[in-house]
Short mmCIF file of C-alpha atoms in Angstrom, two decimals:
data_model
loop_
_atom_site.label_atom_id
_atom_site.label_comp_id
_atom_site.label_asym_id
_atom_site.label_seq_id
_atom_site.Cartn_x
_atom_site.Cartn_y
_atom_site.Cartn_z
CA MET A 141 -33.13 11.82 -24.88
CA ARG A 142 -33.30 9.65 -21.79
CA THR A 143 -34.83 11.14 -18.67
CA PRO A 144 -32.06 12.27 -16.29
CA VAL A 145 -31.62 10.29 -13.08
CA VAL A 146 -32.35 13.27 -10.85
CA MET A 147 -35.69 13.78 -12.52
CA THR A 148 -36.55 10.11 -12.18
CA LEU A 149 -35.75 10.13 -8.46
CA GLY A 150 -37.79 13.27 -7.94
CA MET A 151 -40.79 11.82 -9.75
CA VAL A 152 -40.61 8.70 -7.53
CA PHE A 153 -40.04 10.32 -4.13
CA ALA A 154 -42.55 13.17 -4.49
CA PRO A 155 -45.71 11.05 -4.99
CA CYS A 156 -44.68 8.75 -2.16
CA GLY A 157 -44.23 11.73 0.14
CA LEU A 158 -47.61 13.09 -0.90
CA LEU A 159 -49.33 9.81 -0.10
CA LEU A 160 -47.68 9.50 3.32
CA ASN A 161 -48.44 13.09 4.30
CA LEU A 162 -52.04 12.75 3.21
CA THR A 163 -52.42 9.65 5.37
CA SER A 164 -50.71 11.37 8.29
CA THR A 165 -52.99 14.40 8.01
CA LEU A 166 -56.28 12.53 7.85
CA ALA A 167 -55.61 9.54 10.07
CA PRO A 168 -56.36 9.94 13.82
CA GLY A 169 -53.06 8.55 15.02
CA TRP A 170 -50.71 11.32 16.10
CA ARG A 171 -50.82 10.37 19.80
CA LEU A 172 -51.79 7.18 21.66
CA VAL A 173 -53.33 7.49 25.13
CA LYS A 174 -53.90 4.44 27.36
CA GLY A 175 -54.15 3.36 31.03
CA PHE A 176 -57.45 4.96 31.90
CA LEU A 177 -58.90 4.48 35.39
CA ASN A 178 -62.25 2.70 35.82
CA GLN A 179 -61.94 1.26 32.28
CA PRO A 180 -60.63 -2.01 30.87
CA VAL A 181 -56.88 -2.24 30.58
CA ASP A 182 -56.95 -2.79 26.81
CA VAL A 183 -58.81 0.45 26.08
CA LYS A 184 -56.77 2.84 23.87
CA LEU A 185 -57.50 6.34 22.59
CA TYR A 186 -55.98 7.54 19.29
CA GLN A 187 -55.79 11.29 18.86
CA GLY A 188 -55.27 13.01 15.50
CA LEU A 189 -55.64 16.45 13.99
CA TRP A 190 -59.32 16.12 13.10
CA ASP A 191 -60.71 13.19 15.07
CA MET A 192 -60.24 10.86 18.06
CA CYS A 193 -60.99 7.13 18.03
CA ARG A 194 -61.49 4.68 20.90
CA GLU A 195 -60.31 1.12 20.38
CA GLN A 196 -60.68 -2.04 22.45
CA SER A 197 -59.41 -5.49 21.59
CA SER A 198 -62.81 -7.12 22.15
CA SER A 199 -64.75 -4.57 20.05
CA GLU A 200 -64.34 -2.47 16.90
CA ARG A 201 -62.82 1.01 16.72
CA GLU A 202 -65.21 3.85 17.55
CA CYS A 203 -64.35 7.32 16.11
CA GLY A 204 -65.95 10.69 16.79
CA GLN A 205 -65.17 10.67 20.51
CA THR A 206 -65.89 13.81 22.52
CA ASP A 207 -63.03 16.09 23.45
CA GLU A 208 -63.20 16.21 27.24
CA TRP A 209 -59.78 17.87 27.82
CA GLY A 210 -59.69 20.58 25.11
CA TYR A 211 -57.24 18.71 22.92
CA PHE A 212 -58.34 20.23 19.58
CA GLU A 213 -57.93 23.76 20.91
CA ALA A 214 -54.20 23.24 21.64
CA GLN A 215 -51.84 25.45 19.67
CA PRO A 216 -49.68 22.62 18.21
CA VAL A 217 -52.81 20.95 16.81
CA LEU A 218 -54.11 24.14 15.21
CA VAL A 219 -50.71 24.96 13.64
CA ALA A 220 -50.31 21.40 12.42
CA ARG A 221 -53.68 21.53 10.67
CA ALA A 222 -52.79 24.68 8.73
CA LEU A 223 -49.27 23.63 7.80
CA MET A 224 -50.17 20.11 6.76
CA VAL A 225 -52.91 21.33 4.45
CA THR A 226 -50.59 23.91 2.96
CA SER A 227 -47.95 21.24 2.47
CA LEU A 228 -50.39 18.98 0.63
CA ALA A 229 -51.41 21.83 -1.71
CA ALA A 230 -47.79 22.73 -2.44
CA THR A 231 -46.99 19.08 -3.14
CA VAL A 232 -49.79 18.83 -5.68
CA LEU A 233 -48.56 22.01 -7.41
CA GLY A 234 -44.99 20.72 -7.45
CA LEU A 235 -46.03 17.42 -9.01
CA LEU A 236 -47.97 19.26 -11.69
CA LEU A 237 -44.96 21.38 -12.60
CA ALA A 238 -42.71 18.33 -12.51
CA SER A 239 -44.98 16.48 -14.94
CA LEU A 240 -44.84 19.40 -17.38
CA GLY A 241 -41.09 19.85 -16.93
CA VAL A 242 -39.91 16.27 -17.16
CA ARG A 243 -42.19 15.45 -20.14
CA CYS A 244 -41.27 11.82 -20.51
CA TRP A 245 -43.34 11.66 -23.72
CA GLN A 246 -41.00 14.11 -25.53
CA ASP A 247 -37.34 14.10 -26.41
CA GLN A 248 -36.14 17.17 -24.54
CA PRO A 249 -37.33 18.00 -21.00
CA ASN A 250 -37.94 21.51 -19.78
CA PHE A 251 -35.20 21.99 -17.24
CA VAL A 252 -36.59 25.28 -15.94
CA LEU A 253 -39.98 23.87 -15.02
CA ALA A 254 -38.41 20.72 -13.58
CA GLY A 255 -36.11 22.78 -11.38
CA LEU A 256 -38.96 25.05 -10.28
CA SER A 257 -41.06 22.03 -9.33
CA GLY A 258 -38.17 20.77 -7.23
CA VAL A 259 -38.09 24.02 -5.30
CA VAL A 260 -41.82 23.85 -4.66
CA LEU A 261 -41.62 20.23 -3.46
CA PHE A 262 -38.72 21.05 -1.16
CA VAL A 263 -40.75 23.84 0.43
CA ALA A 264 -43.69 21.46 0.82
CA GLY A 265 -41.46 19.02 2.68
CA LEU A 266 -40.39 21.77 5.07
CA LEU A 267 -44.01 22.79 5.68
CA SER A 268 -44.90 19.25 6.71
CA LEU A 269 -41.76 18.64 8.75
CA ILE A 270 -42.26 21.69 10.98
CA PRO A 271 -45.65 20.71 12.53
CA VAL A 272 -44.64 17.06 12.91
CA SER A 273 -41.48 18.02 14.80
CA TRP A 274 -43.26 20.59 16.93
CA TYR A 275 -46.03 18.18 17.87
CA ASN A 276 -43.48 15.53 18.78
CA HIS A 277 -41.62 18.00 20.97
CA PHE A 278 -44.72 18.73 23.13
CA LEU A 279 -46.07 15.21 23.01
CA GLY A 280 -45.61 14.47 26.71
CA ASP A 281 -46.36 17.99 27.95
CA ARG A 282 -49.90 17.81 29.38
CA ASP A 283 -50.11 21.57 29.72
CA VAL A 284 -49.54 22.19 25.98
CA LEU A 285 -51.29 19.03 24.73
CA PRO A 286 -54.00 18.27 27.33
CA ALA A 287 -54.33 14.67 28.53
CA PRO A 288 -55.67 12.87 31.65
CA ALA A 289 -53.38 12.78 34.66
CA SER A 290 -51.29 9.82 35.71
CA PRO A 291 -51.48 6.79 35.58
CA VAL A 292 -52.59 7.58 31.98
CA THR A 293 -49.62 7.35 29.55
CA VAL A 294 -49.11 9.01 26.15
CA GLN A 295 -47.05 7.60 23.27
CA VAL A 296 -46.20 8.37 19.65
CA SER A 297 -48.66 6.88 17.17
CA TYR A 298 -48.28 5.79 13.54
CA SER A 299 -49.52 9.01 11.92
CA LEU A 300 -46.60 10.95 13.38
CA VAL A 301 -44.14 8.41 11.93
CA LEU A 302 -45.81 8.63 8.53
CA GLY A 303 -45.53 12.41 8.70
CA TYR A 304 -41.78 12.16 9.28
CA LEU A 305 -41.30 9.77 6.38
CA GLY A 306 -43.46 11.80 4.01
CA SER A 307 -41.57 15.02 4.83
CA CYS A 308 -38.18 13.40 4.22
CA LEU A 309 -39.28 11.96 0.90
CA LEU A 310 -40.55 15.34 -0.23
CA LEU A 311 -37.25 16.95 0.70
CA LEU A 312 -35.28 14.36 -1.24
CA GLY A 313 -37.56 14.53 -4.27
CA GLY A 314 -37.53 18.31 -4.34
CA PHE A 315 -33.76 18.44 -4.07
CA SER A 316 -33.36 15.94 -6.91
CA LEU A 317 -35.65 17.89 -9.21
CA ALA A 318 -33.98 21.18 -8.28
CA LEU A 319 -30.73 19.82 -9.71
CA SER A 320 -32.35 20.16 -13.13
CA PHE A 321 -31.29 23.80 -13.07
CA ALA A 322 -27.68 22.74 -13.65
CA PRO A 323 -27.97 21.90 -17.39
CA TRP A 324 -30.02 25.02 -17.99
CA CYS A 325 -27.45 27.24 -16.26
CA GLU A 326 -24.62 25.58 -18.15
CA GLU A 327 -26.32 26.12 -21.50
CA ARG A 328 -27.04 29.74 -20.67
CA CYS A 329 -23.44 30.41 -19.69
CA ARG A 330 -22.23 28.82 -22.94
CA ARG A 331 -24.52 31.09 -24.97
CA ARG A 332 -23.26 34.18 -23.18
CA ARG A 333 -19.66 33.25 -23.93
CA LYS A 334 -20.39 32.72 -27.62
CA ALA A 335 -22.54 35.85 -28.01
CA PRO A 336 -20.59 38.93 -29.24
CA SER A 337 -20.37 41.89 -26.93
CA ALA A 338 -22.81 44.75 -27.56
CA GLY A 339 -20.23 47.52 -27.34
CA PRO A 340 -16.49 48.04 -27.12
CA ARG A 341 -15.02 46.65 -23.99
CA ARG A 342 -13.55 49.18 -21.65
CA SER A 343 -9.98 48.47 -20.76
CA SER A 344 -9.14 48.28 -17.10
CA VAL A 345 -6.27 50.03 -15.42
CA SER A 346 -4.19 46.87 -15.31
CA THR A 347 -4.57 46.22 -19.04
CA ILE A 348 -1.32 46.55 -21.01
CA ARG A 349 -1.41 46.87 -24.75
CA VAL A 350 1.65 45.76 -26.68
CA GLU A 351 2.12 46.92 -30.26
CA TRP A 352 3.65 43.97 -32.03
CA PRO A 353 5.57 44.61 -35.27
CA GLU A 354 4.31 43.29 -38.54
CA LEU A 355 5.53 39.79 -39.09
CA ALA A 356 4.87 39.59 -42.84
CA PRO A 357 8.21 41.14 -43.96
CA ALA A 358 10.14 39.05 -41.47
CA ILE A 359 8.39 35.86 -42.54
CA LYS A 360 9.12 36.62 -46.19
CA TYR A 361 12.73 37.46 -45.35
CA TYR A 362 13.32 34.15 -43.61
CA SER A 363 11.21 32.06 -45.98
CA ASP A 364 13.19 33.29 -49.01
CA GLY A 365 16.47 32.41 -47.35
CA GLN A 366 17.81 35.96 -47.39
CA HIS A 367 19.13 35.62 -43.87
CA ARG A 368 21.60 32.94 -44.94
CA PRO A 369 25.17 34.04 -45.84
CA PRO A 370 26.26 33.73 -49.51
CA PRO A 371 28.10 30.53 -50.39
CA ALA A 372 31.86 30.77 -50.12
CA GLN A 373 33.88 30.64 -53.36
CA HIS A 374 36.31 27.74 -53.48
CA ARG A 375 39.75 28.88 -54.56
CA LYS A 376 42.49 26.58 -55.71
CA PRO A 377 45.08 26.35 -52.96
CA LYS A 378 48.61 27.43 -53.84
CA VAL A 379 51.35 24.79 -53.81
CA GLY A 380 54.60 25.47 -51.97
CA PHE A 381 55.56 28.17 -49.55
CA PRO A 382 55.94 31.91 -50.10
CA MET A 383 59.45 33.20 -51.00
CA PRO A 384 60.84 36.18 -49.13
CA ARG A 385 60.85 39.36 -51.14
CA PRO A 386 63.59 41.99 -50.66
CA ARG A 387 62.55 45.43 -49.66
CA PRO A 388 62.66 47.96 -52.52
CA LYS A 389 65.65 50.41 -52.34
CA ALA A 390 65.90 53.86 -53.91
CA TYR A 391 69.05 54.85 -55.90
CA THR A 392 71.25 57.41 -54.18
CA ASN A 393 74.52 59.12 -55.39
CA SER A 394 76.98 60.21 -52.78
CA VAL A 395 78.81 62.66 -55.16
CA ASP A 396 77.18 65.95 -55.92
CA VAL A 397 77.56 66.25 -59.68
CA LEU A 398 76.45 69.88 -59.73
CA ASP A 399 79.14 71.00 -57.32
CA GLY A 400 81.38 73.69 -58.96
CA GLU A 401 79.32 74.11 -62.09
CA GLY A 402 79.16 77.87 -61.64
CA TRP A 403 82.85 78.75 -61.48
CA LYS A 404 83.80 76.20 -64.15
CA ALA A 405 81.50 77.93 -66.60
CA ALA A 406 83.19 81.28 -65.86
CA GLU A 407 86.70 79.90 -66.48
CA SER A 408 85.62 78.36 -69.77
CA GLN A 409 84.59 81.78 -71.01
CA ASP A 410 88.03 83.35 -70.14
CA ALA A 411 90.13 80.51 -71.60
CA PRO A 412 91.80 80.91 -75.13
CA SER A 413 90.36 79.44 -78.25
CA CYS A 414 90.56 75.76 -78.80
CA SER A 415 92.14 76.13 -82.24
CA THR A 416 95.57 75.40 -80.76
CA HIS A 417 94.26 73.73 -77.69
CA PRO A 418 91.05 72.07 -78.62
CA CYS A 419 90.34 70.52 -75.27
CA ASP A 420 90.38 72.09 -71.85
CA SER A 421 90.94 69.80 -68.94
CA SER A 422 88.59 69.89 -65.99
CA LEU A 423 91.67 70.57 -63.83
CA SER A 424 92.77 73.68 -65.98
CA ALA A 425 96.17 72.19 -67.06
CA PRO A 426 98.39 74.48 -69.20
CA SER A 427 98.90 71.94 -71.93
CA CYS A 428 96.53 69.38 -73.37
CA SER A 429 99.32 67.06 -74.45
CA THR A 430 99.86 65.70 -71.04
CA HIS A 431 96.35 65.73 -69.77
CA PRO A 432 93.51 63.80 -71.24
CA CYS A 433 90.37 65.54 -72.29
CA ASP A 434 87.38 65.56 -70.09
CA SER A 435 84.24 65.13 -72.14
CA SER A 436 82.00 66.70 -69.59
CA LEU A 437 84.15 69.87 -69.23
CA SER A 438 85.33 70.30 -72.89
CA ALA A 439 85.26 73.65 -74.66
CA PRO A 440 82.47 74.34 -77.09
CA SER A 441 84.70 74.82 -80.19
CA CYS A 442 86.53 71.67 -81.42
CA SER A 443 85.87 72.00 -85.14
CA THR A 444 88.97 70.34 -86.68
CA HIS A 445 89.91 67.71 -84.24
CA PRO A 446 87.21 66.54 -81.84
CA CYS A 447 88.42 65.14 -78.61
CA ASP A 448 87.99 61.57 -77.70
CA SER A 449 87.54 60.87 -74.03
CA SER A 450 89.48 57.71 -74.23
CA LEU A 451 92.62 59.11 -76.09
CA PRO A 452 95.04 62.00 -75.19
CA CYS A 453 95.09 65.12 -77.26
CA ASP A 454 98.19 66.06 -79.46
CA SER A 455 99.29 69.70 -79.45
CA ASP A 456 100.80 69.54 -82.99
CA LEU A 457 97.54 68.42 -84.47
#
């Protein structure tokens, strides 16, 4: 696996910041004082955290100058000494952790150690930036940072500039290495999502459970084609047009055939024998010669000469 860009930037900026802060801490060049009375014009005095050096263009630099104004007892100088040393120690620790975390000689880096080293380096940059900024703020204040009175002038020297640059590089390097936490956090979140839950999850108030019906019978019903209607049977169409059919009528007789059956039976019993008059008319005529016989009303005895409904009866016969 290639080393991520953020780790590469952190491993470049952090050593550079360490080197610049170390130079700023040890070099006597935080403030430049010049324009002394009763001395050559080109005489300059460089003041640092641990030493002061006198320099003249015609001679070499002379360090270990005596502190005539109580410069080393000033509060900004004492605080700067403590914070700069602490910053250097934190930077060394951060670089050690970064070397173990990045591990360029192996395939996979240790993102946790790399991110932790970034945090340490970022804190080291803050520890070095605070004293440099504070010292620069009271640079011209002769009551806080003692210096000879006017016409002596004070200016910013090179060590203060190096301190600013070293602090900024440490901040950038620490921030870059701290971004190594991102892959580690992403991997951890992915594992938590894939890991099964330890116990049953409690349902919240807003949770709605819907009991869905079983879909197996419905799927079988539709897959077998049972939902389709049966095929229609093709019948041979009839040729022509329908004929009108008359309405059925019941047979009715307007004449009551049973009318008078009672009294006609009584008269037949009282009538004389049919030996002389074999047939009795339905109209009770005295003689059968003139009246034809009625078959429906004839007497029961007609032994010798039966009556014919179509011919008249003869009295002599």
